[in-house]
Amino acid sequence: ARKSHGNWEADTPRWLTMPKNKVNPLKNKLKAFHPNSRRAVQLIRKSHRIDKVERLKKQKLKRQSVQVSKLMWFRDAIDTTKSSYTYAEVLELIERYLHRLDESLDEITDIQSGKVHTATHYRHQYASREDKIRETIVRERQVFNSSGIEIPDLTSVKCLKTFLDWHGEVDLLPRLKMKTFRGTITS
C-alpha cells in the first residue's frame, strides 16, 4: 500500500480520478437513415402514437366539458331547499333542460323574419347557429326518448347533497352517482 502524507490524490483510488467518458456531441444529431429502415418505422410509429394520444386527450376534454356544462345547468336549476326530487319532478326538470335553447332560437327567428330591425343582408348571418341549435334540440330529444339522459340521481338525498356540494370540478365527476332518466315528453 502506498503511504500518504496528507495528500488527497494519494489517498484516492485510481478509478475515482480517471477521466469520465464524455458524450460525443455528434452522436446526438439525427443521422440520415433510409425511409424503409426499421428506425424510420419506429419513428413513424412513435409520432403516430403521440398524435393519437393528443387527439384522444382533446376528445376526452371536450366530452368532459360538455358533461360539466350540462351538469352545471342542472345544478343551477334545482331547488336547494328540497332534500330530494320525485321521478316526475326530475322529468319536468329534464323537460326544462331540453327547452333551454328555445329562447335563443326565437331570437334568431325574430331577426330572420324581420321583427327585429336589421338590414336584409344581416338576417341570414345566424343561419349556421340556428342549424346547430335545431340539431342539438333534435339530438337531445332523441337521446332522451330512446336511451335516456344521464344526470345525477336527484331522487336520492345523499346523491343530491353530493351534487349540490360539487362546483364543476372535472376530477370530482366520478364521485357523482349518475342515473339515466328516459321518458316521452310532449313538445
Coordinates of C-alpha atoms in Angstrom, one line a residue:
A1 CA 0.0 0.0 0.0
R2 CA 1.1 3.5 -0.7
K3 CA 1.8 5.7 2.2
S4 CA 0.3 9.1 2.0
H5 CA 1.4 12.2 3.8
G6 CA -2.0 14.0 3.9
N7 CA -2.2 14.2 0.2
W8 CA -5.7 13.7 -1.1
E9 CA -4.7 12.4 -4.5
A10 CA -2.5 9.8 -3.0
D11 CA -5.4 8.5 -0.7
T12 CA -7.9 8.3 -3.5
P13 CA -8.2 5.1 -5.5
R14 CA -7.1 5.4 -9.1
W15 CA -10.5 4.6 -10.6
L16 CA -12.1 7.7 -8.9
T17 CA -9.6 10.0 -10.5
M18 CA -9.7 8.6 -14.0
P19 CA -11.4 10.8 -16.6
K20 CA -15.1 10.2 -17.3
N21 CA -16.3 9.2 -20.7
K22 CA -17.6 12.3 -22.4
V23 CA -20.6 12.1 -24.6
N24 CA -19.8 12.7 -28.3
P25 CA -21.9 15.7 -29.4
L26 CA -22.0 14.4 -32.9
K27 CA -23.8 11.3 -31.7
N28 CA -26.9 13.3 -30.6
K29 CA -27.5 14.7 -34.0
L30 CA -30.0 12.8 -36.2
K31 CA -28.4 10.7 -38.7
A32 CA -29.8 10.3 -42.2
F33 CA -31.5 6.9 -42.5
H34 CA -33.3 5.0 -45.2
P35 CA -37.1 5.7 -45.3
N36 CA -37.9 2.0 -45.3
S37 CA -35.5 1.1 -42.4
R38 CA -36.6 -0.2 -39.1
R39 CA -35.5 3.0 -37.4
A40 CA -37.8 5.0 -39.8
V41 CA -40.7 2.7 -39.0
Q42 CA -40.1 3.1 -35.2
L43 CA -40.0 6.9 -35.5
I44 CA -43.2 7.0 -37.6
R45 CA -44.9 4.7 -35.1
K46 CA -43.8 6.9 -32.3
S47 CA -45.1 10.1 -33.9
H48 CA -48.4 8.4 -34.8
R49 CA -48.8 7.3 -31.2
I50 CA -48.1 10.8 -29.9
D51 CA -50.7 12.3 -32.3
K52 CA -53.3 9.6 -31.3
V53 CA -52.7 10.3 -27.6
E54 CA -53.1 14.0 -28.1
R55 CA -56.2 13.6 -30.2
L56 CA -57.8 11.2 -27.6
K57 CA -56.9 13.7 -24.8
K58 CA -58.6 16.5 -26.7
Q59 CA -61.7 14.4 -27.3
K60 CA -61.9 13.4 -23.7
L61 CA -61.6 17.0 -22.5
K62 CA -64.3 18.1 -25.0
R63 CA -66.6 15.3 -23.8
Q64 CA -66.0 16.2 -20.2
S65 CA -66.6 19.9 -20.8
V66 CA -69.9 19.1 -22.4
Q67 CA -70.9 16.9 -19.5
V68 CA -69.8 19.5 -16.9
S69 CA -71.8 22.3 -18.6
K70 CA -74.9 20.0 -18.7
L71 CA -74.4 19.2 -15.0
M72 CA -73.9 22.8 -14.1
W73 CA -77.1 23.7 -15.8
F74 CA -78.9 21.1 -13.6
R75 CA -77.1 22.3 -10.5
D76 CA -78.2 25.9 -11.1
A77 CA -81.7 24.8 -12.0
I78 CA -82.5 22.7 -9.0
D79 CA -84.1 23.9 -5.8
T80 CA -81.6 23.9 -3.0
T81 CA -84.3 23.7 -0.3
K82 CA -85.5 20.3 -1.4
S83 CA -84.0 17.2 0.1
S84 CA -84.8 15.0 -2.9
Y85 CA -86.9 15.0 -6.1
T86 CA -89.5 12.6 -7.3
Y87 CA -89.2 10.9 -10.6
A88 CA -91.9 13.2 -12.1
E89 CA -90.1 16.3 -10.9
V90 CA -86.8 15.1 -12.4
L91 CA -88.6 14.5 -15.8
E92 CA -90.0 18.1 -15.5
L93 CA -86.5 19.4 -14.8
I94 CA -85.2 17.5 -17.9
E95 CA -88.0 19.0 -20.0
R96 CA -86.9 22.4 -18.9
Y97 CA -83.3 21.4 -19.9
L98 CA -84.5 20.3 -23.3
H99 CA -86.2 23.7 -23.8
R100 CA -83.3 25.8 -22.6
L101 CA -82.3 26.8 -26.2
D102 CA -85.8 27.8 -27.3
E103 CA -85.3 31.5 -26.3
S104 CA -82.1 31.9 -28.4
L105 CA -83.9 30.1 -31.3
D106 CA -86.8 32.5 -31.0
E107 CA -84.3 35.5 -31.1
I108 CA -82.8 34.2 -34.3
T109 CA -86.2 33.6 -35.8
D110 CA -87.2 37.1 -35.0
I111 CA -84.1 38.5 -36.6
Q112 CA -84.7 36.4 -39.8
S113 CA -88.4 37.2 -40.0
G114 CA -87.7 40.9 -39.8
K115 CA -89.4 41.6 -36.5
V116 CA -86.1 43.0 -35.2
H117 CA -85.0 46.0 -37.3
T118 CA -81.9 44.8 -39.2
A119 CA -80.6 45.1 -42.7
T120 CA -81.6 42.4 -45.1
H121 CA -78.1 41.1 -45.6
Y122 CA -77.7 40.6 -41.8
R123 CA -80.7 38.3 -41.5
H124 CA -79.0 35.2 -42.7
Q125 CA -75.8 35.5 -40.7
Y126 CA -77.3 33.4 -37.9
A127 CA -78.2 30.5 -40.2
S128 CA -75.4 28.2 -39.1
R129 CA -76.0 28.9 -35.5
E130 CA -79.7 28.2 -35.9
D131 CA -78.9 24.9 -37.6
K132 CA -76.7 23.9 -34.8
I133 CA -79.3 24.8 -32.2
R134 CA -82.0 22.9 -34.0
E135 CA -79.7 19.9 -34.5
T136 CA -78.8 19.9 -30.8
I137 CA -82.5 20.1 -29.8
V138 CA -83.4 17.2 -32.1
R139 CA -80.5 15.1 -31.0
E140 CA -81.1 15.6 -27.2
R141 CA -84.8 14.9 -27.6
Q142 CA -84.0 11.6 -29.5
V143 CA -81.5 10.6 -26.8
F144 CA -84.0 11.4 -24.0
N145 CA -86.7 9.4 -25.7
S146 CA -84.6 6.4 -26.6
S147 CA -81.6 5.7 -24.3
G148 CA -82.2 8.4 -21.8
I149 CA -80.3 11.4 -20.4
E150 CA -77.7 10.6 -17.7
I151 CA -77.8 13.1 -14.8
P152 CA -77.0 12.8 -11.1
D153 CA -79.5 10.8 -9.1
L154 CA -81.7 13.6 -7.8
T155 CA -84.1 11.1 -6.2
S156 CA -81.6 10.2 -3.5
V157 CA -81.0 12.5 -0.6
K158 CA -77.3 11.6 -0.3
C159 CA -76.6 12.0 -4.0
L160 CA -78.5 15.3 -4.2
K161 CA -76.4 16.6 -1.3
T162 CA -73.1 15.5 -3.0
F163 CA -74.3 17.1 -6.3
L164 CA -75.0 20.4 -4.5
D165 CA -71.5 20.4 -2.9
W166 CA -69.9 19.8 -6.4
H167 CA -68.7 23.0 -8.0
G168 CA -67.9 21.9 -11.6
E169 CA -64.6 20.1 -10.9
V170 CA -63.8 17.6 -13.6
D171 CA -61.7 15.4 -11.3
L172 CA -64.7 15.0 -8.9
L173 CA -67.1 13.8 -11.6
P174 CA -66.7 10.1 -10.6
R175 CA -68.0 10.9 -7.1
L176 CA -71.4 11.9 -8.5
K177 CA -73.7 8.9 -8.8
M178 CA -75.4 9.2 -12.2
K179 CA -78.8 7.8 -13.2
T180 CA -80.3 7.5 -16.6
F181 CA -83.8 9.1 -16.9
R182 CA -85.8 8.3 -20.0
G183 CA -89.3 9.2 -21.0
T184 CA -91.6 10.7 -23.6
I185 CA -92.4 14.3 -23.4
T186 CA -94.8 16.3 -25.4
S187 CA -93.2 19.2 -27.3

